[in-house]
């Protein structure tokens, strides 16, 4: 949401205008750290006399000994403004690669939990923050999505995340704070050069500005160009994804290979991001493109990334969560009730003249196990005994599913496969009570 004609001076009217861009607003949350930026935003929002509820939220990262004092300061300021303050404590690891990133993830997770349908979260990111984000993303080798930096408005949880001050400079915010006599806090992390953003803000940006005085606005304008390019690529990817989807909801490797390489990479990145809600690293997208799309037709290959797995089977790409180990000991089955495992649930539906004979279960000799290889079955209605592997292949059951499906055994004899087949010699006929077995995989059937 980028329009140079919109008001940019810091004022209550600015907040009202930005909120009008969102449309329906059921209530406003303001992320309030107590620093100059969020204090100025809170003051403007109070002065705007909004027609909806206004609540401040302070996230205590518990990283500094003064954090309890900061909470008290924020409470006092909110009391003086007549605004309710919510305080949320989060735990942030201090031994990781990036304390900044961990704190940001924890903060936004806490804020997301507070979002109501059609609610709006306001954060006080400024034009300077946008310029710094562009450079940080550039140093990380980001693509157009990263270089587009922070959008003015985006979906967030059940509501929206709005940055009303994205066209306002940090100097203008500080001037507003002084003119209004507002009390603010100084986070020592903002002057700690161990953190990338602090180093950039204190050491790099002043030198760039001394050579190119308009660097902040220039970088922010460049982020707008990247946002336009990102939107165009997203529209193209949406169109291409519809074209490469199969009837089963998978992604066709053949259809992907018919696209130009750049469009292929673009739609793969869009698909992975849409399904996982995370931005896939470039190495993941390129490995999927090179290893899975280039494999022979009958190959079953996988690219693993974080908590996800991308596989190719029968010229289709499948995205699944990282699957848990499903090896379980064989167990007795004597009661016609659903059975739950660590990875799924076998459900039972009583019927007549179909499914597994109820009398077989009542004899007390049945057990539940999982595939180990070599199983054979003569399905109901078939004249021949077949290898279970062949039956799975003909039914297009994905290889990674097969070992997860419960098998019903009578000694060494396979008598049923949950959700698929019952042996001819054990099926209920005519008026015989029977049990129809199905299986819900907690990880794959989401």
Short mmCIF file of C-alpha atoms in Angstrom, two decimals:
data_model
loop_
_atom_site.label_atom_id
_atom_site.label_comp_id
_atom_site.label_asym_id
_atom_site.label_seq_id
_atom_site.Cartn_x
_atom_site.Cartn_y
_atom_site.Cartn_z
CA UNK A 1 0.00 0.00 0.00
CA UNK A 2 2.13 2.83 -1.33
CA UNK A 3 0.82 6.26 -2.33
CA UNK A 4 3.04 9.35 -2.32
CA UNK A 5 -0.07 11.55 -2.24
CA UNK A 6 -1.00 10.40 1.25
CA UNK A 7 -0.22 12.51 4.29
CA UNK A 8 3.25 11.87 5.77
CA UNK A 9 3.52 14.38 8.64
CA UNK A 10 3.11 12.85 12.08
CA UNK A 11 -0.34 13.74 13.40
CA UNK A 12 -3.60 12.21 14.63
CA UNK A 13 -4.99 12.74 11.13
CA UNK A 14 -2.23 10.49 9.73
CA UNK A 15 -3.36 7.63 11.98
CA UNK A 16 -7.01 8.09 10.97
CA UNK A 17 -6.10 8.13 7.27
CA UNK A 18 -3.98 5.01 7.50
CA UNK A 19 -6.68 3.13 9.43
CA UNK A 20 -9.24 4.07 6.78
CA UNK A 21 -7.11 2.12 4.27
CA UNK A 22 -7.78 -1.09 6.21
CA UNK A 23 -11.55 -0.98 5.90
CA UNK A 24 -13.45 -2.74 8.67
CA UNK A 25 -11.66 -2.35 12.01
CA UNK A 26 -12.96 -4.07 15.12
CA UNK A 27 -10.30 -2.68 17.45
CA UNK A 28 -6.74 -1.38 17.54
CA UNK A 29 -3.70 -2.85 19.29
CA UNK A 30 -0.52 -0.77 19.50
CA UNK A 31 2.83 -2.49 20.02
CA UNK A 32 4.25 -0.23 22.72
CA UNK A 33 7.89 -0.59 23.77
CA UNK A 34 8.08 2.76 25.54
CA UNK A 35 10.62 4.09 23.03
CA UNK A 36 10.20 7.37 21.12
CA UNK A 37 8.60 5.85 18.01
CA UNK A 38 5.91 3.78 19.73
CA UNK A 39 5.25 6.56 22.27
CA UNK A 40 4.64 9.05 19.47
CA UNK A 41 2.34 6.58 17.70
CA UNK A 42 0.40 5.89 20.89
CA UNK A 43 -0.01 9.62 21.59
CA UNK A 44 -1.21 10.30 18.03
CA UNK A 45 -3.66 7.40 18.21
CA UNK A 46 -5.12 8.67 21.47
CA UNK A 47 -5.42 12.17 20.03
CA UNK A 48 -7.12 10.75 16.93
CA UNK A 49 -10.17 9.83 19.08
CA UNK A 50 -10.84 6.64 17.18
CA UNK A 51 -14.30 5.12 17.06
CA UNK A 52 -12.96 1.70 18.10
CA UNK A 53 -11.21 0.35 21.21
CA UNK A 54 -7.53 1.21 21.61
CA UNK A 55 -5.22 -1.08 23.61
CA UNK A 56 -1.45 -0.91 24.08
CA UNK A 57 0.62 -4.11 24.29
CA UNK A 58 4.08 -4.23 25.85
CA UNK A 59 6.11 -7.38 25.15
CA UNK A 60 8.70 -8.01 27.85
CA UNK A 61 11.55 -10.03 26.30
CA UNK A 62 13.21 -10.37 29.73
CA UNK A 63 16.62 -9.70 28.16
CA UNK A 64 17.59 -6.74 30.38
CA UNK A 65 17.70 -6.23 34.13
CA UNK A 66 15.68 -3.01 33.66
CA UNK A 67 12.76 -4.75 31.92
CA UNK A 68 10.54 -4.59 35.02
CA UNK A 69 11.19 -0.85 35.21
CA UNK A 70 10.19 -0.53 31.54
CA UNK A 71 6.89 -2.27 32.27
CA UNK A 72 6.19 0.18 35.09
CA UNK A 73 7.05 3.14 32.84
CA UNK A 74 4.72 1.90 30.10
CA UNK A 75 1.93 1.34 32.63
CA UNK A 76 2.32 4.87 33.95
CA UNK A 77 2.28 6.36 30.46
CA UNK A 78 -0.80 4.39 29.44
CA UNK A 79 -2.57 5.42 32.63
CA UNK A 80 -1.84 9.06 31.81
CA UNK A 81 -3.25 8.55 28.30
CA UNK A 82 -6.28 6.64 29.57
CA UNK A 83 -5.32 3.54 27.58
CA UNK A 84 -5.42 -0.07 28.74
CA UNK A 85 -2.02 -1.80 28.74
CA UNK A 86 -1.51 -5.53 28.24
CA UNK A 87 1.88 -6.98 29.19
CA UNK A 88 3.11 -10.23 27.67
CA UNK A 89 6.34 -11.91 28.79
CA UNK A 90 8.25 -14.03 26.27
CA UNK A 91 11.36 -16.18 26.50
CA UNK A 92 14.17 -15.41 24.07
CA UNK A 93 17.23 -17.60 23.65
CA UNK A 94 20.50 -15.73 24.17
CA UNK A 95 22.80 -18.44 22.81
CA UNK A 96 21.49 -18.50 19.24
CA UNK A 97 22.93 -16.96 16.11
CA UNK A 98 20.60 -13.95 16.24
CA UNK A 99 19.05 -12.66 19.44
CA UNK A 100 17.39 -9.97 17.30
CA UNK A 101 15.61 -12.53 15.13
CA UNK A 102 14.60 -14.70 18.08
CA UNK A 103 13.20 -11.69 19.94
CA UNK A 104 11.28 -10.56 16.86
CA UNK A 105 9.73 -14.01 16.35
CA UNK A 106 8.72 -14.24 20.02
CA UNK A 107 7.31 -10.71 20.00
CA UNK A 108 5.16 -11.21 16.92
CA UNK A 109 3.98 -14.60 18.15
CA UNK A 110 2.75 -12.96 21.35
CA UNK A 111 1.05 -10.16 19.41
CA UNK A 112 -0.54 -12.60 16.95
CA UNK A 113 -2.23 -14.45 19.81
CA UNK A 114 -4.01 -11.24 20.80
CA UNK A 115 -5.46 -10.52 17.37
CA UNK A 116 -9.23 -10.60 17.03
CA UNK A 117 -11.07 -10.95 13.71
CA UNK A 118 -10.84 -7.63 11.84
CA UNK A 119 -8.52 -6.26 14.53
CA UNK A 120 -5.61 -4.01 13.54
CA UNK A 121 -2.10 -4.07 15.00
CA UNK A 122 -0.19 -0.79 14.74
CA UNK A 123 3.61 -0.75 14.91
CA UNK A 124 5.78 2.36 14.82
CA UNK A 125 8.23 1.52 12.03
CA UNK A 126 9.53 4.67 10.37
CA UNK A 127 11.01 5.62 7.02
CA UNK A 128 14.49 5.13 8.53
CA UNK A 129 13.54 1.62 9.67
CA UNK A 130 12.46 0.86 6.12
CA UNK A 131 15.77 2.06 4.66
CA UNK A 132 17.73 0.00 7.20
CA UNK A 133 15.65 -3.07 6.38
CA UNK A 134 16.39 -2.70 2.67
CA UNK A 135 20.14 -2.66 3.33
CA UNK A 136 19.99 -5.56 5.80
CA UNK A 137 18.05 -7.62 3.26
CA UNK A 138 20.54 -6.68 0.55
CA UNK A 139 23.45 -7.81 2.73
CA UNK A 140 21.68 -11.17 3.18
CA UNK A 141 21.30 -11.65 -0.56
CA UNK A 142 17.51 -11.33 -0.50
CA UNK A 143 15.34 -11.39 -3.61
CA UNK A 144 12.59 -8.95 -4.53
CA UNK A 145 10.33 -10.03 -1.64
CA UNK A 146 13.04 -9.25 0.90
CA UNK A 147 14.09 -6.04 -0.79
CA UNK A 148 10.47 -4.88 -0.79
CA UNK A 149 11.09 -4.68 2.99
CA UNK A 150 8.09 -3.88 5.18
CA UNK A 151 4.63 -3.43 3.65
CA UNK A 152 2.50 -0.61 4.94
CA UNK A 153 -0.35 -3.05 5.56
CA UNK A 154 -0.46 -6.85 5.61
CA UNK A 155 -2.61 -9.65 6.94
CA UNK A 156 -1.63 -10.62 10.48
CA UNK A 157 -3.26 -13.42 12.40
CA UNK A 158 -7.00 -12.90 12.34
CA UNK A 159 -6.60 -9.25 11.44
CA UNK A 160 -4.19 -6.77 9.87
CA UNK A 161 -0.78 -5.28 10.64
CA UNK A 162 -0.54 -1.57 9.80
CA UNK A 163 2.57 0.63 9.90
CA UNK A 164 1.20 4.21 9.92
CA UNK A 165 4.61 5.91 10.31
CA UNK A 166 6.35 4.24 7.39
CA UNK A 167 6.50 7.57 5.55
CA UNK A 168 7.72 9.52 8.61
CA UNK A 169 11.42 9.97 9.38
CA UNK A 170 12.96 9.19 12.76
CA UNK A 171 13.97 12.85 13.09
CA UNK A 172 10.34 13.91 12.66
CA UNK A 173 9.29 11.42 15.35
CA UNK A 174 11.93 12.73 17.78
CA UNK A 175 10.82 16.30 17.08
CA UNK A 176 7.21 15.34 17.82
CA UNK A 177 8.22 13.70 21.13
CA UNK A 178 10.10 16.86 22.20
CA UNK A 179 7.30 19.23 21.15
CA UNK A 180 4.68 17.22 23.03
CA UNK A 181 6.89 16.70 26.10
CA UNK A 182 6.47 12.92 26.01
CA UNK A 183 8.44 10.65 28.32
CA UNK A 184 10.24 7.80 26.55
CA UNK A 185 12.66 4.95 27.22
CA UNK A 186 15.99 4.14 25.64
CA UNK A 187 16.59 0.47 24.91
CA UNK A 188 20.34 -0.20 25.30
CA UNK A 189 20.08 -2.71 22.45
CA UNK A 190 19.60 0.26 20.11
CA UNK A 191 23.14 1.42 20.91
CA UNK A 192 24.74 -2.04 21.03
CA UNK A 193 26.82 -2.51 17.89
CA UNK A 194 26.81 -6.29 18.33
CA UNK A 195 23.37 -6.18 16.74
CA UNK A 196 23.30 -5.69 12.98
CA UNK A 197 20.58 -3.07 12.91
CA UNK A 198 22.19 -1.02 15.67
CA UNK A 199 25.56 -1.14 13.91
CA UNK A 200 23.95 -0.12 10.62
CA UNK A 201 22.01 2.68 12.27
CA UNK A 202 24.97 4.12 14.22
CA UNK A 203 27.96 3.48 11.97
CA UNK A 204 26.81 3.00 8.39
CA UNK A 205 23.75 5.17 7.78
CA UNK A 206 25.37 8.42 8.99
CA UNK A 207 28.29 7.92 6.58
CA UNK A 208 25.95 7.15 3.70
CA UNK A 209 23.83 10.19 4.53
CA UNK A 210 26.91 12.43 4.60
CA UNK A 211 27.63 11.45 1.00
CA UNK A 212 24.04 11.00 -0.20
CA UNK A 213 21.76 13.19 1.97
CA UNK A 214 18.58 11.68 0.52
CA UNK A 215 19.64 8.07 1.08
CA UNK A 216 16.77 7.20 3.46
CA UNK A 217 14.07 8.31 1.03
CA UNK A 218 15.97 6.81 -1.90
CA UNK A 219 16.22 3.38 -0.30
CA UNK A 220 12.58 3.50 0.73
CA UNK A 221 11.61 4.42 -2.83
CA UNK A 222 13.68 1.49 -4.10
CA UNK A 223 11.79 -0.82 -1.73
CA UNK A 224 8.57 0.39 -3.35
CA UNK A 225 9.88 -0.59 -6.79
CA UNK A 226 10.76 -4.02 -5.43
CA UNK A 227 7.27 -4.32 -3.91
CA UNK A 228 5.78 -3.63 -7.35
CA UNK A 229 8.01 -6.29 -8.91
CA UNK A 230 7.12 -8.73 -6.12
CA UNK A 231 3.40 -8.18 -6.70
CA UNK A 232 3.84 -8.85 -10.42
CA UNK A 233 5.77 -12.07 -9.75
CA UNK A 234 3.14 -13.15 -7.23
CA UNK A 235 0.35 -12.62 -9.76
CA UNK A 236 2.26 -14.64 -12.36
CA UNK A 237 2.94 -17.41 -9.83
CA UNK A 238 -0.74 -17.60 -8.86
CA UNK A 239 -1.66 -18.02 -12.53
CA UNK A 240 1.05 -20.63 -13.12
CA UNK A 241 0.19 -22.59 -9.97
CA UNK A 242 -3.37 -23.08 -11.19
CA UNK A 243 -1.97 -24.44 -14.46
CA UNK A 244 0.43 -26.93 -12.83
CA UNK A 245 -1.96 -28.26 -10.17
CA UNK A 246 -3.14 -31.82 -10.73
CA UNK A 247 -6.65 -33.16 -10.14
CA UNK A 248 -5.37 -34.60 -6.83
CA UNK A 249 -4.19 -31.17 -5.67
CA UNK A 250 -0.50 -31.98 -6.17
CA UNK A 251 1.95 -30.15 -8.43
CA UNK A 252 2.74 -31.70 -11.80
CA UNK A 253 6.45 -32.08 -12.48
CA UNK A 254 5.72 -32.39 -16.21
CA UNK A 255 3.76 -29.13 -16.26
CA UNK A 256 6.49 -27.37 -14.29
CA UNK A 257 9.14 -28.51 -16.75
CA UNK A 258 7.14 -26.95 -19.60
CA UNK A 259 7.64 -23.50 -18.03
CA UNK A 260 10.64 -21.28 -18.59
CA UNK A 261 13.25 -21.75 -15.82
CA UNK A 262 12.54 -18.36 -14.22
CA UNK A 263 8.79 -18.98 -14.09
CA UNK A 264 9.41 -22.49 -12.77
CA UNK A 265 11.51 -21.18 -9.87
CA UNK A 266 8.97 -18.43 -9.24
CA UNK A 267 5.99 -20.79 -8.96
CA UNK A 268 7.92 -23.29 -6.83
CA UNK A 269 8.86 -20.53 -4.38
CA UNK A 270 5.26 -19.27 -4.30
CA UNK A 271 3.84 -22.79 -3.77
CA UNK A 272 6.22 -23.60 -0.90
CA UNK A 273 5.59 -20.27 0.79
CA UNK A 274 1.80 -20.52 0.40
CA UNK A 275 1.68 -24.03 1.83
CA UNK A 276 4.15 -23.64 4.71
CA UNK A 277 3.67 -19.93 5.58
CA UNK A 278 7.47 -19.60 5.56
CA UNK A 279 9.78 -18.12 2.93
CA UNK A 280 11.81 -21.02 1.51
CA UNK A 281 15.57 -20.45 1.23
CA UNK A 282 16.89 -20.27 -2.33
CA UNK A 283 18.81 -23.53 -1.92
CA UNK A 284 15.56 -25.37 -1.21
CA UNK A 285 13.82 -24.04 -4.32
CA UNK A 286 16.82 -24.77 -6.54
CA UNK A 287 17.30 -28.29 -5.13
CA UNK A 288 13.64 -29.10 -5.75
CA UNK A 289 13.98 -27.80 -9.28
CA UNK A 290 17.25 -29.58 -10.04
CA UNK A 291 16.86 -32.87 -8.14
CA UNK A 292 13.14 -33.61 -8.08
CA UNK A 293 12.06 -32.25 -11.45
CA UNK A 294 15.06 -33.73 -13.21
CA UNK A 295 14.62 -37.24 -11.78
CA UNK A 296 13.40 -40.23 -13.79
CA UNK A 297 9.66 -40.81 -13.73
CA UNK A 298 9.56 -43.70 -11.23
CA UNK A 299 12.05 -42.23 -8.77
CA UNK A 300 10.98 -41.38 -5.21
CA UNK A 301 13.20 -38.54 -4.04
CA UNK A 302 13.02 -36.02 -1.22
CA UNK A 303 14.34 -32.57 -0.32
CA UNK A 304 14.13 -31.83 3.41
CA UNK A 305 13.85 -28.31 4.74
CA UNK A 306 13.29 -27.35 8.38
CA UNK A 307 10.07 -29.15 9.39
CA UNK A 308 9.01 -29.95 5.84
CA UNK A 309 9.71 -32.55 3.16
CA UNK A 310 9.18 -32.20 -0.59
CA UNK A 311 8.93 -35.47 -2.52
CA UNK A 312 8.39 -36.53 -6.10
CA UNK A 313 6.28 -39.58 -6.90
CA UNK A 314 4.77 -40.48 -10.27
CA UNK A 315 5.63 -37.09 -11.77
CA UNK A 316 3.93 -35.18 -8.94
CA UNK A 317 5.46 -33.06 -6.17
CA UNK A 318 4.15 -33.63 -2.64
CA UNK A 319 4.77 -31.36 0.34
CA UNK A 320 4.47 -32.93 3.79
CA UNK A 321 5.57 -32.15 7.33
CA UNK A 322 8.67 -33.98 8.47
CA UNK A 323 7.29 -37.42 9.25
CA UNK A 324 7.77 -39.11 12.61
CA UNK A 325 8.93 -42.67 13.10
CA UNK A 326 5.85 -44.91 13.05
CA UNK A 327 7.47 -48.25 13.99
CA UNK A 328 5.14 -49.82 16.56
CA UNK A 329 4.91 -53.24 18.11
CA UNK A 330 2.13 -55.57 17.03
CA UNK A 331 -0.78 -55.26 19.43
CA UNK A 332 -3.97 -57.27 20.15
CA UNK A 333 -7.28 -56.00 18.76
CA UNK A 334 -10.34 -57.40 20.45
CA UNK A 335 -12.84 -54.53 20.84
CA UNK A 336 -14.71 -52.99 17.85
CA UNK A 337 -13.63 -49.47 18.72
CA UNK A 338 -11.29 -46.90 17.16
CA UNK A 339 -7.60 -47.38 17.87
CA UNK A 340 -5.22 -44.44 18.21
CA UNK A 341 -1.50 -44.50 17.44
CA UNK A 342 1.17 -41.83 17.82
CA UNK A 343 0.76 -40.83 14.16
CA UNK A 344 -2.91 -41.50 13.45
CA UNK A 345 -6.25 -43.12 14.25
CA UNK A 346 -7.91 -46.24 12.84
CA UNK A 347 -11.66 -45.63 12.84
CA UNK A 348 -14.35 -48.33 12.91
CA UNK A 349 -17.81 -48.09 11.35
CA UNK A 350 -20.25 -50.98 11.98
CA UNK A 351 -22.16 -52.17 8.92
CA UNK A 352 -23.87 -55.22 7.46
CA UNK A 353 -22.75 -57.33 4.51
CA UNK A 354 -19.47 -55.48 3.95
CA UNK A 355 -16.09 -54.89 5.54
CA UNK A 356 -14.28 -57.22 7.92
CA UNK A 357 -16.42 -59.88 9.57
CA UNK A 358 -17.26 -58.89 13.14
CA UNK A 359 -17.11 -62.57 14.16
CA UNK A 360 -13.38 -62.63 13.25
CA UNK A 361 -12.74 -59.89 15.79
CA UNK A 362 -14.87 -61.63 18.41
CA UNK A 363 -12.71 -64.76 18.22
CA UNK A 364 -9.93 -62.75 19.90
CA UNK A 365 -7.13 -63.78 17.53
CA UNK A 366 -6.69 -60.55 15.55
CA UNK A 367 -3.78 -58.17 16.00
CA UNK A 368 -2.81 -54.78 14.55
CA UNK A 369 0.62 -54.33 13.01
CA UNK A 370 2.43 -52.36 10.33
CA UNK A 371 4.13 -53.28 7.11
CA UNK A 372 7.52 -55.03 7.27
CA UNK A 373 7.62 -56.31 3.68
CA UNK A 374 6.52 -59.47 1.93
CA UNK A 375 2.84 -59.28 2.93
CA UNK A 376 0.28 -60.86 0.57
CA UNK A 377 -3.49 -60.47 0.32
CA UNK A 378 -6.37 -61.69 -1.79
CA UNK A 379 -8.70 -58.66 -1.79
CA UNK A 380 -12.46 -59.20 -1.58
CA UNK A 381 -13.81 -59.83 -5.07
CA UNK A 382 -10.44 -60.78 -6.52
CA UNK A 383 -9.54 -64.24 -7.84
CA UNK A 384 -5.81 -63.89 -7.06
CA UNK A 385 -3.54 -63.36 -4.07
CA UNK A 386 -1.32 -60.32 -4.61
CA UNK A 387 1.70 -58.76 -3.00
CA UNK A 388 0.67 -55.85 -0.80
CA UNK A 389 3.38 -53.76 -2.46
CA UNK A 390 1.73 -54.32 -5.85
CA UNK A 391 -1.70 -53.41 -4.48
CA UNK A 392 -0.32 -50.18 -3.04
CA UNK A 393 1.32 -49.33 -6.35
CA UNK A 394 -1.85 -49.94 -8.35
CA UNK A 395 -3.85 -47.81 -5.90
CA UNK A 396 -1.24 -45.02 -6.21
CA UNK A 397 -0.62 -45.00 -2.46
CA UNK A 398 2.51 -42.93 -1.91
CA UNK A 399 5.50 -44.96 -0.66
CA UNK A 400 5.91 -42.86 2.49
CA UNK A 401 2.30 -43.60 3.49
CA UNK A 402 2.51 -47.37 3.14
CA UNK A 403 4.40 -48.20 6.34
CA UNK A 404 2.05 -45.91 8.31
CA UNK A 405 -1.21 -47.74 7.46
CA UNK A 406 -2.45 -50.26 10.07
CA UNK A 407 -2.66 -53.91 8.99
CA UNK A 408 -5.07 -56.40 10.57
CA UNK A 409 -3.45 -59.81 11.07
CA UNK A 410 -4.67 -63.24 12.10
CA UNK A 411 -1.45 -64.89 13.12
CA UNK A 412 0.75 -64.54 10.03
CA UNK A 413 -2.22 -64.02 7.71
CA UNK A 414 -3.02 -60.50 6.49
CA UNK A 415 -6.80 -60.10 6.66
CA UNK A 416 -7.33 -56.34 6.13
CA UNK A 417 -5.57 -53.08 5.34
CA UNK A 418 -7.25 -50.10 7.05
CA UNK A 419 -8.87 -47.78 4.55
CA UNK A 420 -8.17 -50.08 1.58
CA UNK A 421 -8.85 -53.82 1.42
CA UNK A 422 -10.36 -56.79 3.25
CA UNK A 423 -9.29 -60.35 2.43
CA UNK A 424 -11.86 -62.36 0.46
CA UNK A 425 -11.86 -65.07 3.14
CA UNK A 426 -12.63 -62.58 5.92
CA UNK A 427 -15.19 -60.26 4.37
CA UNK A 428 -18.72 -59.98 5.72
CA UNK A 429 -21.37 -61.25 3.30
CA UNK A 430 -25.12 -60.80 2.99
CA UNK A 431 -26.55 -60.26 6.49
CA UNK A 432 -23.30 -60.72 8.40
CA UNK A 433 -22.27 -57.87 10.73
CA UNK A 434 -19.12 -56.22 9.45
CA UNK A 435 -16.63 -53.46 10.29
CA UNK A 436 -15.49 -50.85 7.77
CA UNK A 437 -11.97 -49.70 8.66
CA UNK A 438 -10.57 -46.27 7.79
CA UNK A 439 -7.36 -44.52 8.79
CA UNK A 440 -6.69 -40.88 9.54
CA UNK A 441 -3.00 -39.92 9.46
CA UNK A 442 -2.43 -37.02 11.85
CA UNK A 443 0.57 -35.74 9.88
CA UNK A 444 -0.44 -36.40 6.27
CA UNK A 445 -4.21 -35.91 6.36
CA UNK A 446 -4.24 -32.32 7.59
#
